[in-house]
Amino acid sequence: MTKTTLSLVGLAVGILGLVVQWIAEPSKFPGFPPGIAFIAVFGALSAILARRFRWAPIFAVLISLWIVVGGTAAGQMLPNYRSDNLGTVIGTAVMTLGLLFAAVTGVLAMAARRR
């Protein structure tokens, strides 16, 4: 399995974490969780462009860091970890681990393809 593929797997795990959060606390999301769509679009860009451009995994890295780092900086992540709803806590942890994995493997994929 290539590192680019691994970064896409990480994004899929991130989506799974969001689905768990959505099931656990649907009232937190007005309709459909937008994070799922963002991750899916950036993952699709990464997958589609991966055959042509060595930098294509940057999309997986960017969306992962935007959600994890940006969400933490904006004060959105910590309340989810402190929630009384176990599904929210587990979903946030799964999402965070998946997205961090996607970011790391995306960077490694770009570095490996540069050589």
PDB file of C-alpha atoms in Angstrom:
ATOM      1  CA  MET A   1       0.000   0.000   0.000  1.00  0.00           C
ATOM      2  CA  THR A   2       1.457   3.386  -0.969  1.00  0.00           C
ATOM      3  CA  LYS A   3       1.825   6.261   1.449  1.00  0.00           C
ATOM      4  CA  THR A   4      -0.676   8.246  -0.620  1.00  0.00           C
ATOM      5  CA  THR A   5      -3.169   5.419  -0.192  1.00  0.00           C
ATOM      6  CA  LEU A   6      -2.437   5.390   3.535  1.00  0.00           C
ATOM      7  CA  SER A   7      -3.205   9.103   3.729  1.00  0.00           C
ATOM      8  CA  LEU A   8      -6.560   8.418   2.042  1.00  0.00           C
ATOM      9  CA  VAL A   9      -7.234   5.666   4.583  1.00  0.00           C
ATOM     10  CA  GLY A  10      -6.533   8.206   7.327  1.00  0.00           C
ATOM     11  CA  LEU A  11      -9.076  10.580   5.775  1.00  0.00           C
ATOM     12  CA  ALA A  12     -11.630   7.746   5.662  1.00  0.00           C
ATOM     13  CA  VAL A  13     -11.040   7.088   9.367  1.00  0.00           C
ATOM     14  CA  GLY A  14     -11.529  10.818   9.977  1.00  0.00           C
ATOM     15  CA  ILE A  15     -14.887  10.629   8.195  1.00  0.00           C
ATOM     16  CA  LEU A  16     -15.800   7.592  10.285  1.00  0.00           C
ATOM     17  CA  GLY A  17     -15.088   9.607  13.435  1.00  0.00           C
ATOM     18  CA  LEU A  18     -17.377  12.380  12.208  1.00  0.00           C
ATOM     19  CA  VAL A  19     -20.124   9.855  11.476  1.00  0.00           C
ATOM     20  CA  VAL A  20     -19.810   8.512  15.037  1.00  0.00           C
ATOM     21  CA  GLN A  21     -20.119  12.081  16.375  1.00  0.00           C
ATOM     22  CA  TRP A  22     -23.146  12.705  14.155  1.00  0.00           C
ATOM     23  CA  ILE A  23     -24.891   9.536  15.336  1.00  0.00           C
ATOM     24  CA  ALA A  24     -24.044  10.279  18.971  1.00  0.00           C
ATOM     25  CA  GLU A  25     -25.254  13.872  18.914  1.00  0.00           C
ATOM     26  CA  PRO A  26     -27.176  14.770  15.744  1.00  0.00           C
ATOM     27  CA  SER A  27     -28.299  18.091  17.208  1.00  0.00           C
ATOM     28  CA  LYS A  28     -24.711  19.396  16.961  1.00  0.00           C
ATOM     29  CA  PHE A  29     -24.905  19.240  13.170  1.00  0.00           C
ATOM     30  CA  PRO A  30     -27.539  21.183  11.248  1.00  0.00           C
ATOM     31  CA  GLY A  31     -28.455  18.535   8.698  1.00  0.00           C
ATOM     32  CA  PHE A  32     -25.358  16.896   7.250  1.00  0.00           C
ATOM     33  CA  PRO A  33     -21.941  17.386   8.905  1.00  0.00           C
ATOM     34  CA  PRO A  34     -20.004  19.668   6.531  1.00  0.00           C
ATOM     35  CA  GLY A  35     -16.675  18.186   7.637  1.00  0.00           C
ATOM     36  CA  ILE A  36     -17.559  14.936   5.871  1.00  0.00           C
ATOM     37  CA  ALA A  37     -17.998  16.767   2.566  1.00  0.00           C
ATOM     38  CA  PHE A  38     -14.785  18.773   3.008  1.00  0.00           C
ATOM     39  CA  ILE A  39     -12.729  15.682   3.799  1.00  0.00           C
ATOM     40  CA  ALA A  40     -14.295  13.751   0.902  1.00  0.00           C
ATOM     41  CA  VAL A  41     -13.587  16.543  -1.609  1.00  0.00           C
ATOM     42  CA  PHE A  42      -9.979  16.987  -0.484  1.00  0.00           C
ATOM     43  CA  GLY A  43      -9.497  13.215  -0.483  1.00  0.00           C
ATOM     44  CA  ALA A  44     -10.896  13.003  -4.009  1.00  0.00           C
ATOM     45  CA  LEU A  45      -8.538  15.755  -5.172  1.00  0.00           C
ATOM     46  CA  SER A  46      -5.620  13.931  -3.632  1.00  0.00           C
ATOM     47  CA  ALA A  47      -6.615  10.606  -5.209  1.00  0.00           C
ATOM     48  CA  ILE A  48      -7.374  12.019  -8.652  1.00  0.00           C
ATOM     49  CA  LEU A  49      -4.193  14.066  -8.912  1.00  0.00           C
ATOM     50  CA  ALA A  50      -1.899  11.477  -7.289  1.00  0.00           C
ATOM     51  CA  ARG A  51      -1.020   9.790 -10.575  1.00  0.00           C
ATOM     52  CA  ARG A  52       0.084  13.015 -12.222  1.00  0.00           C
ATOM     53  CA  PHE A  53       1.591  15.143  -9.480  1.00  0.00           C
ATOM     54  CA  ARG A  54       3.949  14.177  -6.685  1.00  0.00           C
ATOM     55  CA  TRP A  55       2.506  16.906  -4.465  1.00  0.00           C
ATOM     56  CA  ALA A  56      -1.107  15.642  -4.677  1.00  0.00           C
ATOM     57  CA  PRO A  57      -1.140  14.352  -1.047  1.00  0.00           C
ATOM     58  CA  ILE A  58      -0.942  17.993   0.043  1.00  0.00           C
ATOM     59  CA  PHE A  59      -4.750  18.041  -0.080  1.00  0.00           C
ATOM     60  CA  ALA A  60      -4.933  15.305   2.561  1.00  0.00           C
ATOM     61  CA  VAL A  61      -2.390  17.174   4.681  1.00  0.00           C
ATOM     62  CA  LEU A  62      -4.168  20.523   4.362  1.00  0.00           C
ATOM     63  CA  ILE A  63      -7.667  19.325   5.266  1.00  0.00           C
ATOM     64  CA  SER A  64      -6.318  17.245   8.145  1.00  0.00           C
ATOM     65  CA  LEU A  65      -4.364  20.108   9.659  1.00  0.00           C
ATOM     66  CA  TRP A  66      -7.169  22.578   9.017  1.00  0.00           C
ATOM     67  CA  ILE A  67      -9.615  20.455  10.991  1.00  0.00           C
ATOM     68  CA  VAL A  68      -7.301  19.280  13.791  1.00  0.00           C
ATOM     69  CA  VAL A  69      -5.045  22.313  14.280  1.00  0.00           C
ATOM     70  CA  GLY A  70      -7.632  24.883  13.247  1.00  0.00           C
ATOM     71  CA  GLY A  71     -10.334  23.204  15.305  1.00  0.00           C
ATOM     72  CA  THR A  72      -8.079  23.090  18.335  1.00  0.00           C
ATOM     73  CA  ALA A  73      -7.007  26.726  17.922  1.00  0.00           C
ATOM     74  CA  ALA A  74     -10.645  27.790  17.521  1.00  0.00           C
ATOM     75  CA  GLY A  75     -11.574  25.987  20.743  1.00  0.00           C
ATOM     76  CA  GLN A  76     -13.821  23.452  19.013  1.00  0.00           C
ATOM     77  CA  MET A  77     -11.962  20.215  19.813  1.00  0.00           C
ATOM     78  CA  LEU A  78     -11.448  20.354  23.567  1.00  0.00           C
ATOM     79  CA  PRO A  79     -15.178  20.639  24.416  1.00  0.00           C
ATOM     80  CA  ASN A  80     -15.782  17.475  22.369  1.00  0.00           C
ATOM     81  CA  TYR A  81     -13.209  15.614  24.470  1.00  0.00           C
ATOM     82  CA  ARG A  82     -14.855  16.887  27.661  1.00  0.00           C
ATOM     83  CA  SER A  83     -18.384  15.994  26.533  1.00  0.00           C
ATOM     84  CA  ASP A  84     -20.633  13.858  28.719  1.00  0.00           C
ATOM     85  CA  ASN A  85     -21.617  11.981  25.544  1.00  0.00           C
ATOM     86  CA  LEU A  86     -19.234   9.035  25.119  1.00  0.00           C
ATOM     87  CA  GLY A  87     -20.014   8.831  21.392  1.00  0.00           C
ATOM     88  CA  THR A  88     -18.854  12.412  20.901  1.00  0.00           C
ATOM     89  CA  VAL A  89     -15.599  11.729  22.755  1.00  0.00           C
ATOM     90  CA  ILE A  90     -14.904   8.490  20.863  1.00  0.00           C
ATOM     91  CA  GLY A  91     -15.888  10.020  17.519  1.00  0.00           C
ATOM     92  CA  THR A  92     -13.619  13.015  18.098  1.00  0.00           C
ATOM     93  CA  ALA A  93     -10.715  10.750  19.084  1.00  0.00           C
ATOM     94  CA  VAL A  94     -11.196   8.520  16.023  1.00  0.00           C
ATOM     95  CA  MET A  95     -11.448  11.560  13.756  1.00  0.00           C
ATOM     96  CA  THR A  96      -8.358  13.181  15.259  1.00  0.00           C
ATOM     97  CA  LEU A  97      -6.236  10.026  15.034  1.00  0.00           C
ATOM     98  CA  GLY A  98      -7.333   9.369  11.458  1.00  0.00           C
ATOM     99  CA  LEU A  99      -6.627  12.918  10.333  1.00  0.00           C
ATOM    100  CA  LEU A 100      -3.241  13.073  12.062  1.00  0.00           C
ATOM    101  CA  PHE A 101      -2.348   9.771  10.400  1.00  0.00           C
ATOM    102  CA  ALA A 102      -3.448  11.239   7.044  1.00  0.00           C
ATOM    103  CA  ALA A 103      -1.304  14.334   7.577  1.00  0.00           C
ATOM    104  CA  VAL A 104       1.828  12.383   8.500  1.00  0.00           C
ATOM    105  CA  THR A 105       1.482   9.815   5.714  1.00  0.00           C
ATOM    106  CA  GLY A 106       0.677  12.589   3.230  1.00  0.00           C
ATOM    107  CA  VAL A 107       3.910  14.396   4.088  1.00  0.00           C
ATOM    108  CA  LEU A 108       5.836  11.118   3.873  1.00  0.00           C
ATOM    109  CA  ALA A 109       4.233  10.372   0.492  1.00  0.00           C
ATOM    110  CA  MET A 110       5.326  13.724  -0.912  1.00  0.00           C
ATOM    111  CA  ALA A 111       8.835  13.293   0.485  1.00  0.00           C
ATOM    112  CA  ALA A 112       9.149   9.781  -0.960  1.00  0.00           C
ATOM    113  CA  ARG A 113       7.951  10.900  -4.389  1.00  0.00           C
ATOM    114  CA  ARG A 114      10.367  13.833  -4.413  1.00  0.00           C
ATOM    115  CA  ARG A 115      13.380  11.521  -4.427  1.00  0.00           C
TER     116      ARG A 115
END
